Short mmCIF file of C-alpha atoms in Angstrom, two decimals:
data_model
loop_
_atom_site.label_atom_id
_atom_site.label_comp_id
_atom_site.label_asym_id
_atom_site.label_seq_id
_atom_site.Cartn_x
_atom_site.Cartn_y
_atom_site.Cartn_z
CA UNK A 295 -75.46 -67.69 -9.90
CA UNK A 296 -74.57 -68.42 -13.63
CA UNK A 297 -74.94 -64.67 -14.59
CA UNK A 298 -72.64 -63.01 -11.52
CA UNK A 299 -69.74 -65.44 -12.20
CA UNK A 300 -69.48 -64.81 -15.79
CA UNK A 301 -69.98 -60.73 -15.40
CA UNK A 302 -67.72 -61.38 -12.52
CA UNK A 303 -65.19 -63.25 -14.72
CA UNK A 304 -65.37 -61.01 -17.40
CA UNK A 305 -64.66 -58.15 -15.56
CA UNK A 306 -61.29 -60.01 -13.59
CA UNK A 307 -60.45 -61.30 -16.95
CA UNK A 308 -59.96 -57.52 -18.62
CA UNK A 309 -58.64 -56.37 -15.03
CA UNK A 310 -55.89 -58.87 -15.86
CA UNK A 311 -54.85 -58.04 -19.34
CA UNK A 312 -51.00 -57.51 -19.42
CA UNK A 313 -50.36 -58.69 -15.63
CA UNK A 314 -47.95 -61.46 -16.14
CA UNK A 315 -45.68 -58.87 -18.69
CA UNK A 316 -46.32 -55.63 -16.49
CA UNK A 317 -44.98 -57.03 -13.18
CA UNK A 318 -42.45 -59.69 -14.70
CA UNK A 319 -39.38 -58.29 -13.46
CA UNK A 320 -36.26 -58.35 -15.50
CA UNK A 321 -34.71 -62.06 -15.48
CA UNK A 322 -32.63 -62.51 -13.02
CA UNK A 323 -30.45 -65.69 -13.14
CA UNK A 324 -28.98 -65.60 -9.59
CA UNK A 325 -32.86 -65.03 -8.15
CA UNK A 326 -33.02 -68.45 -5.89
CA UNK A 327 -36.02 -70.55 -5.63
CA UNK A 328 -37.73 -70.73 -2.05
CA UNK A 329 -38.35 -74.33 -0.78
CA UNK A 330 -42.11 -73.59 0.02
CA UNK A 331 -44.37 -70.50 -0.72
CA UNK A 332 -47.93 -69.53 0.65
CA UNK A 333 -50.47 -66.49 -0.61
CA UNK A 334 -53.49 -65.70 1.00
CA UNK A 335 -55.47 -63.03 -1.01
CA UNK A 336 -59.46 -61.40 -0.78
CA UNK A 337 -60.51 -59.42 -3.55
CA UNK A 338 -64.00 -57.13 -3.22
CA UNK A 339 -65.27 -56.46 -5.93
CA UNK A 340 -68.53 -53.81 -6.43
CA UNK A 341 -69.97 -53.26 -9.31
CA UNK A 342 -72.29 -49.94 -8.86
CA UNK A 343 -75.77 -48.80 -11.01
CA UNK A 344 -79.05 -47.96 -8.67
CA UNK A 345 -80.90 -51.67 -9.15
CA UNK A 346 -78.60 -53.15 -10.46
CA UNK A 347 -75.40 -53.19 -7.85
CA UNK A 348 -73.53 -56.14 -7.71
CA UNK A 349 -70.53 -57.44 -4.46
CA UNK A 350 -68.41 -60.40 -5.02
CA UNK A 351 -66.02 -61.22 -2.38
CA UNK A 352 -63.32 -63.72 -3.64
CA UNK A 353 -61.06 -65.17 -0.69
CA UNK A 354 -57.94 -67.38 -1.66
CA UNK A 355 -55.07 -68.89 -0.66
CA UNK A 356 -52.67 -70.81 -2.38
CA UNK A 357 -49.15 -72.80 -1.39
CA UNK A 358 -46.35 -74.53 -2.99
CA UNK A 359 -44.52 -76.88 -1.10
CA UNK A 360 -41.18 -77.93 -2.04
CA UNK A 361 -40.14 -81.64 -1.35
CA UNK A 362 -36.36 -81.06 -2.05
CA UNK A 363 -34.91 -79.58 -4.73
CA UNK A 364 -36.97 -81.16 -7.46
CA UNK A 365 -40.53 -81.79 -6.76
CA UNK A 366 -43.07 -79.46 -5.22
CA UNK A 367 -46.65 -79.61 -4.51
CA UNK A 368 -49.24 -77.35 -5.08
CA UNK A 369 -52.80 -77.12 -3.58
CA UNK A 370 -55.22 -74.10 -3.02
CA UNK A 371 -59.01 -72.76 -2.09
CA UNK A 372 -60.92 -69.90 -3.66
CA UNK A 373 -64.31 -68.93 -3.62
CA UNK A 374 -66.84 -66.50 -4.83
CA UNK A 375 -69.49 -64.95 -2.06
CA UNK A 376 -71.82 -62.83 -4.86
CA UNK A 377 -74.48 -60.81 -4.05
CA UNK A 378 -76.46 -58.65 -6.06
CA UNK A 379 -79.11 -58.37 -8.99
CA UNK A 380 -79.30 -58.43 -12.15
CA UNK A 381 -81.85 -57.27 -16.03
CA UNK A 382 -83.89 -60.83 -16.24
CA UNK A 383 -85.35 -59.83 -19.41
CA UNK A 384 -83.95 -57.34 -21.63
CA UNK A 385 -86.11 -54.89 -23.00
CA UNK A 386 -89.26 -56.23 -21.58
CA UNK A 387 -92.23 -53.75 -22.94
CA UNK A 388 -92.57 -50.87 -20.52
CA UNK A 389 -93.79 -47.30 -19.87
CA UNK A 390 -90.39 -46.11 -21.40
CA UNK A 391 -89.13 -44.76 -17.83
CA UNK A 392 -86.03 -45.79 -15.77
CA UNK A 393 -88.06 -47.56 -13.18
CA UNK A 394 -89.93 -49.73 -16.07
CA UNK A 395 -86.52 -50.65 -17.68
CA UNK A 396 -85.34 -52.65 -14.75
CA UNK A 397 -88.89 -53.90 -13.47
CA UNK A 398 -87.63 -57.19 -14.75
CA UNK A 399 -84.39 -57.14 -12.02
CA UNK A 400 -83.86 -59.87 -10.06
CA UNK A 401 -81.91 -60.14 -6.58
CA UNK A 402 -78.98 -63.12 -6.74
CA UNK A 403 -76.77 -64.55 -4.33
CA UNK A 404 -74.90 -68.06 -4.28
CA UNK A 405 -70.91 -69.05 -3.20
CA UNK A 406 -68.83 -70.42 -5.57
CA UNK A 407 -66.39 -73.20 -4.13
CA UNK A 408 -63.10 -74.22 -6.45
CA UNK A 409 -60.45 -76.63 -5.24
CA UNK A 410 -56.82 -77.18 -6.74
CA UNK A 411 -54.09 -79.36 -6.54
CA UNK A 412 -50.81 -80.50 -8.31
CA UNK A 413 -47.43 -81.32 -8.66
CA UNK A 414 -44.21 -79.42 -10.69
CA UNK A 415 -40.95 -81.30 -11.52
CA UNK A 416 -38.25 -78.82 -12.11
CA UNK A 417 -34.52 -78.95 -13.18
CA UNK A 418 -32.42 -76.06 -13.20
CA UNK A 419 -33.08 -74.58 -16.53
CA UNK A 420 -36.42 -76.37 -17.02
CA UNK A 421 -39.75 -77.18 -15.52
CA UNK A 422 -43.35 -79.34 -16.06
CA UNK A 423 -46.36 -78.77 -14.22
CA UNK A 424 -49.85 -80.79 -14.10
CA UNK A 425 -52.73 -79.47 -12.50
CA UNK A 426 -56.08 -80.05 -11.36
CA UNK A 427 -59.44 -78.22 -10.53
CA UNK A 428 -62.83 -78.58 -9.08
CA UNK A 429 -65.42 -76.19 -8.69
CA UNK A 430 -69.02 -75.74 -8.25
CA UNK A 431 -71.78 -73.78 -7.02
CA UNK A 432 -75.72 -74.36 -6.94
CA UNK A 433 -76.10 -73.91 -11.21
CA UNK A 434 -72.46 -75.24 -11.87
CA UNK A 435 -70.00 -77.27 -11.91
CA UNK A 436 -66.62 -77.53 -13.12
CA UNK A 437 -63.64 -79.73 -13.59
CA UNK A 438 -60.37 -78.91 -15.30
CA UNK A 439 -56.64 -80.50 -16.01
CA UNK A 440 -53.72 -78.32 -17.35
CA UNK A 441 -50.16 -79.33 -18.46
CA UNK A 442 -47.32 -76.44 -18.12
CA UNK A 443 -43.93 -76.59 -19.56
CA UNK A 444 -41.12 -74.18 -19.55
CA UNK A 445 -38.02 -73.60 -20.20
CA UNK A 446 -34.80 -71.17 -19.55
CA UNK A 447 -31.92 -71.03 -22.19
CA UNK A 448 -28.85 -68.62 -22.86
CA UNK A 449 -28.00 -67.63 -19.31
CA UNK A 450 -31.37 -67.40 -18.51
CA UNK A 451 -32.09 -64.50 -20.39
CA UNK A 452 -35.09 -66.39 -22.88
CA UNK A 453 -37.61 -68.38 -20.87
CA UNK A 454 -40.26 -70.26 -23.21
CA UNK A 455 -43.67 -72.12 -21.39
CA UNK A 456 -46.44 -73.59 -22.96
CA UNK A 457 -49.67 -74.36 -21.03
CA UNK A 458 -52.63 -76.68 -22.10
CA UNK A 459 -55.92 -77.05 -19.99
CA UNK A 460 -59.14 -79.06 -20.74
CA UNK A 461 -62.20 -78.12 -18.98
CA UNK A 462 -65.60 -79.97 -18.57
CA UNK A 463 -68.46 -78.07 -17.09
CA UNK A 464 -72.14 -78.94 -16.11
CA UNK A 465 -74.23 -75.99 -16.62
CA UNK A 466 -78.37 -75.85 -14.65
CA UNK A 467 -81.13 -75.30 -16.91
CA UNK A 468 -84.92 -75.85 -17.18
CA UNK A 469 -86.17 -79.03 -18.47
CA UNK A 470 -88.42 -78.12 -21.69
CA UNK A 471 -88.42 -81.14 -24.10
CA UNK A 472 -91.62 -79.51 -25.56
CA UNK A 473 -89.63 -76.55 -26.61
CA UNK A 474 -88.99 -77.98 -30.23
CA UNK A 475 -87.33 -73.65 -31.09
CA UNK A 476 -84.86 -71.61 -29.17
CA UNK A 477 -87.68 -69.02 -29.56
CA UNK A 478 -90.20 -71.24 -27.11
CA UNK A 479 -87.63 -71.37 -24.19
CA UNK A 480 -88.35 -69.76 -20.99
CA UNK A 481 -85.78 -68.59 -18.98
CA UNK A 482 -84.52 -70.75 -15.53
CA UNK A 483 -86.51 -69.48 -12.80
CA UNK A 484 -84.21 -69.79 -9.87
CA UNK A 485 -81.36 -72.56 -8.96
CA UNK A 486 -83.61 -74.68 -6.63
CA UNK A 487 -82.98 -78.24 -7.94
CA UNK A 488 -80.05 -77.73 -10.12
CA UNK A 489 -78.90 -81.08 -10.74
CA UNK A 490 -81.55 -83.08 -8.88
CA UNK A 491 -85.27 -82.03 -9.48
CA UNK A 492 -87.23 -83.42 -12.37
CA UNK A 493 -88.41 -80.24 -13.64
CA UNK A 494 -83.93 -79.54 -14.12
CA UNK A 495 -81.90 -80.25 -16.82
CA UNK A 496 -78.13 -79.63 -17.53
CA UNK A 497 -75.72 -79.12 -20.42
CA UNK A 498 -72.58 -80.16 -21.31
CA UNK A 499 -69.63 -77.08 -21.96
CA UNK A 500 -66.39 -78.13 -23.17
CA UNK A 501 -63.41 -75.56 -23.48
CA UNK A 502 -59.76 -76.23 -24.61
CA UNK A 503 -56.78 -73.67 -24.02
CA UNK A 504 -53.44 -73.01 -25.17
CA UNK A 505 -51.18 -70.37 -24.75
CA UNK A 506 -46.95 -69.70 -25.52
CA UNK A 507 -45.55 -67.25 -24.21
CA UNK A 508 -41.99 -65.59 -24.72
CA UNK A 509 -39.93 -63.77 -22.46
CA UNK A 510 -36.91 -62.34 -23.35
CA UNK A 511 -34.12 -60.33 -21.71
CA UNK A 512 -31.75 -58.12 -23.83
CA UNK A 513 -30.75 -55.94 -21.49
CA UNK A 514 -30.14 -55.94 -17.05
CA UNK A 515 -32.46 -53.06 -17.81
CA UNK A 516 -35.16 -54.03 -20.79
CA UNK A 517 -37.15 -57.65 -21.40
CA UNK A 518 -40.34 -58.59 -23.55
CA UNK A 519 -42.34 -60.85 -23.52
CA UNK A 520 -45.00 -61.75 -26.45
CA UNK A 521 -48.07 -64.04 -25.57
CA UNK A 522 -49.99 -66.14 -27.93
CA UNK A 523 -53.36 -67.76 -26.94
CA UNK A 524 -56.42 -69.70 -28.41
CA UNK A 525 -59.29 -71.05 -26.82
CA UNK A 526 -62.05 -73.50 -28.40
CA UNK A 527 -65.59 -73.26 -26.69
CA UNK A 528 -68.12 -75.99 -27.18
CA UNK A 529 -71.11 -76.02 -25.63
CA UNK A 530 -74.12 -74.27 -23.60
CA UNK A 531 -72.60 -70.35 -23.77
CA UNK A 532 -75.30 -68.78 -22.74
CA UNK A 533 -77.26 -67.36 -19.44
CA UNK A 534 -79.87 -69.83 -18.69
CA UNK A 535 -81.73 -66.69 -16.21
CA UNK A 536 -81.69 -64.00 -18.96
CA UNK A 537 -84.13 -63.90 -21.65
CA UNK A 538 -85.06 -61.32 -24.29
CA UNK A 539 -88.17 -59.77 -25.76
CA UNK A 540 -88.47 -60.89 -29.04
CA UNK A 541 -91.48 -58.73 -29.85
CA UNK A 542 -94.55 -60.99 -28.59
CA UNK A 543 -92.87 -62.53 -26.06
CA UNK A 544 -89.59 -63.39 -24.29
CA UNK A 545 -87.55 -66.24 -24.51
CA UNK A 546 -84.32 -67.25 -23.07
CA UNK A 547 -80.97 -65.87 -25.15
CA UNK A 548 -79.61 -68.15 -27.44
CA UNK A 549 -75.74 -68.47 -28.30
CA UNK A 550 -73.78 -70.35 -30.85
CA UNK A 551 -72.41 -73.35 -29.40
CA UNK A 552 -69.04 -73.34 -31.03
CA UNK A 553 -66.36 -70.31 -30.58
CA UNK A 554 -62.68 -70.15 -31.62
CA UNK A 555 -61.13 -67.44 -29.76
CA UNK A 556 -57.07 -66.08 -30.40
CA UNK A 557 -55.57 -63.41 -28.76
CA UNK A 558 -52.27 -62.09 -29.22
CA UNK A 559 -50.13 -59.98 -26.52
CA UNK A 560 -46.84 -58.05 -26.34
CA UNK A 561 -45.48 -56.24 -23.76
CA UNK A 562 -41.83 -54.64 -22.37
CA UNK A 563 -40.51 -53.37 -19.64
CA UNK A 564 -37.38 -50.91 -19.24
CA UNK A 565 -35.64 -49.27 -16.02
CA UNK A 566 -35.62 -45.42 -16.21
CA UNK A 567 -32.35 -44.32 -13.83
CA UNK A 568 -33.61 -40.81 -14.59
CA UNK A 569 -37.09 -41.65 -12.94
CA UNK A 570 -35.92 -43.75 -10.70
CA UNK A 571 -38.30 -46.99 -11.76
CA UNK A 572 -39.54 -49.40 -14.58
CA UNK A 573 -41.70 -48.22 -17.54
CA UNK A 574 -44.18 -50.85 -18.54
CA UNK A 575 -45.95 -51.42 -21.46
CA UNK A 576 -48.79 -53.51 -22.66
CA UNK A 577 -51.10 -54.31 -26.07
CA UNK A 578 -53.19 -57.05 -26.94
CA UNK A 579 -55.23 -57.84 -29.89
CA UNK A 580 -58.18 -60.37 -29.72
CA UNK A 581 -60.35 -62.09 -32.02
CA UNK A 582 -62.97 -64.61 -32.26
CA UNK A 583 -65.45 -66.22 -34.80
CA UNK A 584 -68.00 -64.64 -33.39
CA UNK A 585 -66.83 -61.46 -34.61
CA UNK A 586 -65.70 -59.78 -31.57
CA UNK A 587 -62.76 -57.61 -31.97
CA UNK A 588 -60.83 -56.18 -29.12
CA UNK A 589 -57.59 -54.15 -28.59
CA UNK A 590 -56.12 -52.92 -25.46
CA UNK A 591 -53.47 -50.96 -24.54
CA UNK A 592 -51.80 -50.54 -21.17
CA UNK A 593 -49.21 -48.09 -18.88
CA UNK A 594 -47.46 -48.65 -15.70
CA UNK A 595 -44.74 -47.06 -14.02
CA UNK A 596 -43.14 -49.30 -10.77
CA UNK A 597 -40.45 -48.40 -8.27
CA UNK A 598 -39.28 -48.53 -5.02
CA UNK A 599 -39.68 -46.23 -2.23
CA UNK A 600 -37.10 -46.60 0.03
CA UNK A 601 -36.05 -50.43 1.02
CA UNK A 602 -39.67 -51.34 2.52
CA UNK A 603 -42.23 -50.54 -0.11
CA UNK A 604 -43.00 -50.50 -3.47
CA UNK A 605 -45.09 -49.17 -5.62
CA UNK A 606 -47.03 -49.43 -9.31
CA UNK A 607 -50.23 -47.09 -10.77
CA UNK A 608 -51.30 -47.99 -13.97
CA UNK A 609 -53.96 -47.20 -16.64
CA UNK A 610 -55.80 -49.23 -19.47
CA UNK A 611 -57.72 -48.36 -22.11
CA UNK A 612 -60.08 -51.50 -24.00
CA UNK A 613 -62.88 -51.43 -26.36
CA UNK A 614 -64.23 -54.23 -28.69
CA UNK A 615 -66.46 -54.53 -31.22
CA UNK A 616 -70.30 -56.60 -31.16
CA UNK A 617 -70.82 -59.70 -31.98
CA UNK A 618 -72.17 -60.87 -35.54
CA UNK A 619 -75.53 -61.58 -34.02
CA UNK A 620 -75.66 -58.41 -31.10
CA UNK A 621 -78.73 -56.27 -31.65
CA UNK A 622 -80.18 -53.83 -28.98
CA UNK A 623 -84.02 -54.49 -30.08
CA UNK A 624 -84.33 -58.23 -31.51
CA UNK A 625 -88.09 -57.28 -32.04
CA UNK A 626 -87.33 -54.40 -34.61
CA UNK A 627 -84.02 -55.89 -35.61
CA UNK A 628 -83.55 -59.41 -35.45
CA UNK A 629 -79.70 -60.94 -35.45
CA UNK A 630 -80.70 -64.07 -37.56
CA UNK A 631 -80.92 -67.10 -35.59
CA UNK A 632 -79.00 -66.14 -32.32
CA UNK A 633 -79.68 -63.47 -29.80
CA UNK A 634 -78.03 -62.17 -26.82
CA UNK A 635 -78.71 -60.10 -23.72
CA UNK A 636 -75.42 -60.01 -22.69
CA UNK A 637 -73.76 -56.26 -22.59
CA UNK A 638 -70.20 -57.84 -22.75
CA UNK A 639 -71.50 -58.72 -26.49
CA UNK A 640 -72.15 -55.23 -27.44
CA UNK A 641 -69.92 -52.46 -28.83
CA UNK A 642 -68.18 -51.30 -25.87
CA UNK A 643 -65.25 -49.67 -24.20
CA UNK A 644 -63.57 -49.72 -20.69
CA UNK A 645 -60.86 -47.20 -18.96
CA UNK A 646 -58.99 -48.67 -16.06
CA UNK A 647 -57.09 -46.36 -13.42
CA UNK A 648 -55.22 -48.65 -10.69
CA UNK A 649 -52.08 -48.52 -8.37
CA UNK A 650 -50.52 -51.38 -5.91
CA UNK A 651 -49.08 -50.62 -3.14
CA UNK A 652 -46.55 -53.57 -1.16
CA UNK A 653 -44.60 -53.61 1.88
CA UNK A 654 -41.58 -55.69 1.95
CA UNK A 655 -40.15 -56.15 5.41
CA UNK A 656 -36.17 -56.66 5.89
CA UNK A 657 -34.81 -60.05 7.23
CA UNK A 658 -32.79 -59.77 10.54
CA UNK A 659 -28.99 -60.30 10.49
CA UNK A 660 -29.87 -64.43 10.45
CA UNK A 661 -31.45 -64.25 7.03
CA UNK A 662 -35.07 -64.07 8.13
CA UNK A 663 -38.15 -62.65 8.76
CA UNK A 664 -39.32 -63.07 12.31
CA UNK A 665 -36.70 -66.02 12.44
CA UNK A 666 -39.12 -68.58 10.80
CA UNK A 667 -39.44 -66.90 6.96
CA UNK A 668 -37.27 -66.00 3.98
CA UNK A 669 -39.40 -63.17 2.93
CA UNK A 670 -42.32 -61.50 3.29
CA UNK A 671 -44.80 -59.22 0.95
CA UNK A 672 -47.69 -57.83 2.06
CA UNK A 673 -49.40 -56.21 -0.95
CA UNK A 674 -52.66 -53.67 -0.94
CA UNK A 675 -54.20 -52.98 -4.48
CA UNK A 676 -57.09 -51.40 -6.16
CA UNK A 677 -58.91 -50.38 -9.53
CA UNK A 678 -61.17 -48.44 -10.64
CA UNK A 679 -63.12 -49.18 -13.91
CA UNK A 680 -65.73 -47.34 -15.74
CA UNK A 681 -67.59 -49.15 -18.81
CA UNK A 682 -69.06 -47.53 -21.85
CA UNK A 683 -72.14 -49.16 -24.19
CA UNK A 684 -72.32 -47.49 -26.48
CA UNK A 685 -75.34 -49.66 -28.33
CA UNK A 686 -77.04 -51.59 -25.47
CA UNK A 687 -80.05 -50.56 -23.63
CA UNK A 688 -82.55 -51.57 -21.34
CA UNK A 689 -85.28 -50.65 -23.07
CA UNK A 690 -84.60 -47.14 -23.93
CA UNK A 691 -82.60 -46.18 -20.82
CA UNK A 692 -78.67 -46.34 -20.98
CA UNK A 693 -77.06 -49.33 -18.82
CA UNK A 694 -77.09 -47.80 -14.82
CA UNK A 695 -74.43 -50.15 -13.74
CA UNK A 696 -71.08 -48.82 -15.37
CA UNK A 697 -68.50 -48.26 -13.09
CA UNK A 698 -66.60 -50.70 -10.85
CA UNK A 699 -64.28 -51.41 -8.00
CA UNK A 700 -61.88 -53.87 -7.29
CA UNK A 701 -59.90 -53.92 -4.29
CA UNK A 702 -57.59 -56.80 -2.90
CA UNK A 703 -55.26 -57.13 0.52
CA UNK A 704 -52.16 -60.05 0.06
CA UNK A 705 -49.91 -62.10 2.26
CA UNK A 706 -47.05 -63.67 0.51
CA UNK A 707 -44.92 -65.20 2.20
CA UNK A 708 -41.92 -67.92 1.14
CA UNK A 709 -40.09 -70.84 4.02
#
């Protein structure tokens, strides 16, 4: 369903902030580039509040084959197994209690399929990749191309990339070409003939992303790396199953269709000998014309333990500001034209405790791993996240569904 993917991707997207600085290692120009690599990951995530519990499982697996020393291919397989419910109207009337405020919930489930493929050409200070995906579930589909370049210059020690990606996406909704307002439309029932029943329609949502990034070594011991991203949304942005009481009735939410969105990201990362690991640090600043307004800031510390494991705990801290047109009671306080019954719209904040844990087997006197690999990783991780809203209700009753898990076991392995 529409509404678990995006709370899902919401929630993976802030787990992620400051991954690609915070386990970047330090460049390391003699670090040799296997001929073929494979990664087979499943994530649980579980989301927990009385009613309103929500389970995604997300399986993956990825590879990179080489095909000499130039060209490689990549292909790979994810899905989404979701399960759960969710607020179909917020703040439908009620008796006030905590039983009436989620009356409205709904139970959800639906699989989420998404296949990738493409190719890299590399040299030995430089590389350009091309990409393609295809997803879809019963409300959705998706298809999107991305172009990657990068490049490595003064001894390695300053790597530059640049990544553009163009997605087109079909989103389920129900037909109502006597709804002349956004006030008169009802919310979609159910995802029974998505894309093939009379009574269905769809809409068109069109996103364009680019981000730069710069990583830079001064040091064996210290690097940075700064980030710079923008995304242009265009489109059908909202839930098409969540509506809101607008005082005599409910209709579904309505959301702008255009939004601009820049973020901006630096982080470092420094070896401690007196600790005996790396320090990492990470803040990002995030801003869109929709008037949400975001910081983060980030902490890990990463080192070995002996010469089979390693390990990483880190912390987060996030909060954002609402949206121009957020309100928690649209009947008593109307946004203008727009309205929303999305939480991740509201004033909020998020803490994030985590650790990783890998184990690194040694090759054998030949080079290998079990004669047939070059290495080995075998990585368990979790997270624990608790939300605050500090403005959104159901009704009058606090959101019940605030604190998550996410938990994820990894093979990688390299020929």
């Amino acid at each position: 369903m529409q509404l678990t993917a995006r709370c899902l991707s919401y929630a993976l997207s802030t787990l992620a902030l400051g991954v690609s600085v915070l386990l970047t290692p330090v460049l390391d120009p003699t670090a040799a580039r296997a001929e073929s690599e494979v990664d087979a990951t499943t994530t649980v995530f579980y989301e927990s509040g009385g009613n309103l519990n929500l389970t995604v499982i997300n399986p993956a697996v990825a590879a990179d084959v080489g095909l000499g020393s130039v060209v490689s291919l990549q292909a790979g397989w994810e899905a989404d197994v979701v399960s759960g419910a969710s607020v179909a109207i917020v703040d439908a009337p009620g008796g006030g209690s905590e039983v009436d405020a989620v009356t409205s919930a709904t139970t959800l489930s639906d699989v989420r399929h998404a296949f990738r493929g493409g190719a890299t050409l590399r040299s030995d200070d430089a590389r350009i990749s091309a990409a393609y995906v295809y997803g879809f579930e019963s409300d959705y589909r998706s298809q999107s191309v991305s172009i990657s370049a990068g490049t490595e210059l003064f001894e390695r020690n300053t790597a530059l990339a640049l990544t553009y990606a163009k997605s087109w996406d079909s989103v389920c909704d129900l037909s109502q070409p006597n709804a002349q307002e956004a006030v008169e439309r009802q919310r979609l029932p159910n995802s029974t003939g998505c894309f093939s029943a009379k009574d269905r329609s769809e809409h068109a949502l069109h996103l364009h992303s680019l981000q730069g990034s710069w990583t830079q070594a001064w040091s064996p011991i210290w690097n940075t790396q700064l980030l710079l991203s923008t995304q242009l949304v265009h489109g059908f942005q909202g839930n098409p199953y969540r509506a809101v009481w607008l005082g005599r009735s409910a209709a579904q939410e309505h959301h702008p269709e255009n939004r601009a969105r820049y973020a901006i990201g630096l982080g470092s990362r420094i070896w401690l000998r007196p600790i005996g690991g790396a320090l990492q640090l990470f803040g990002r600043a995030y801003r869109d014309t929709w008037d949400v307004r975001s910081v983060s800031a980030e902490l890990g510390y990463e080192r070995n333990l002996g010469e089979l494991f390693r390990v990483r705990a880190r912390g987060r801290y996030y909060t954002q500001t609402a949206a121009a047109f957020f309100s928690d009671d649209y009947a008593l306080d109307p946004g203008g034209q727009y309205f929303t019954g999305d939480r991740e719209l509201s004033a909020m904040q998020s803490y994030l405790a985590g650790g990783r844990f890998e184990f690194i087997p040694r090759p054998r006197s030949d080079g290998t791993i079990g004669g047939f690999l070059n290495s080995l990783i075998i990585v368990l991780k979790g997270d624990f996240v608790r939300y605050d809203f500090s403005d959104f209700r159901y009704g009058a009753v606090a959101v019940p569904n605030r604190r998550a898990i996410f938990g994820t076991l990894g093979i990688e392995a390299t020929f």
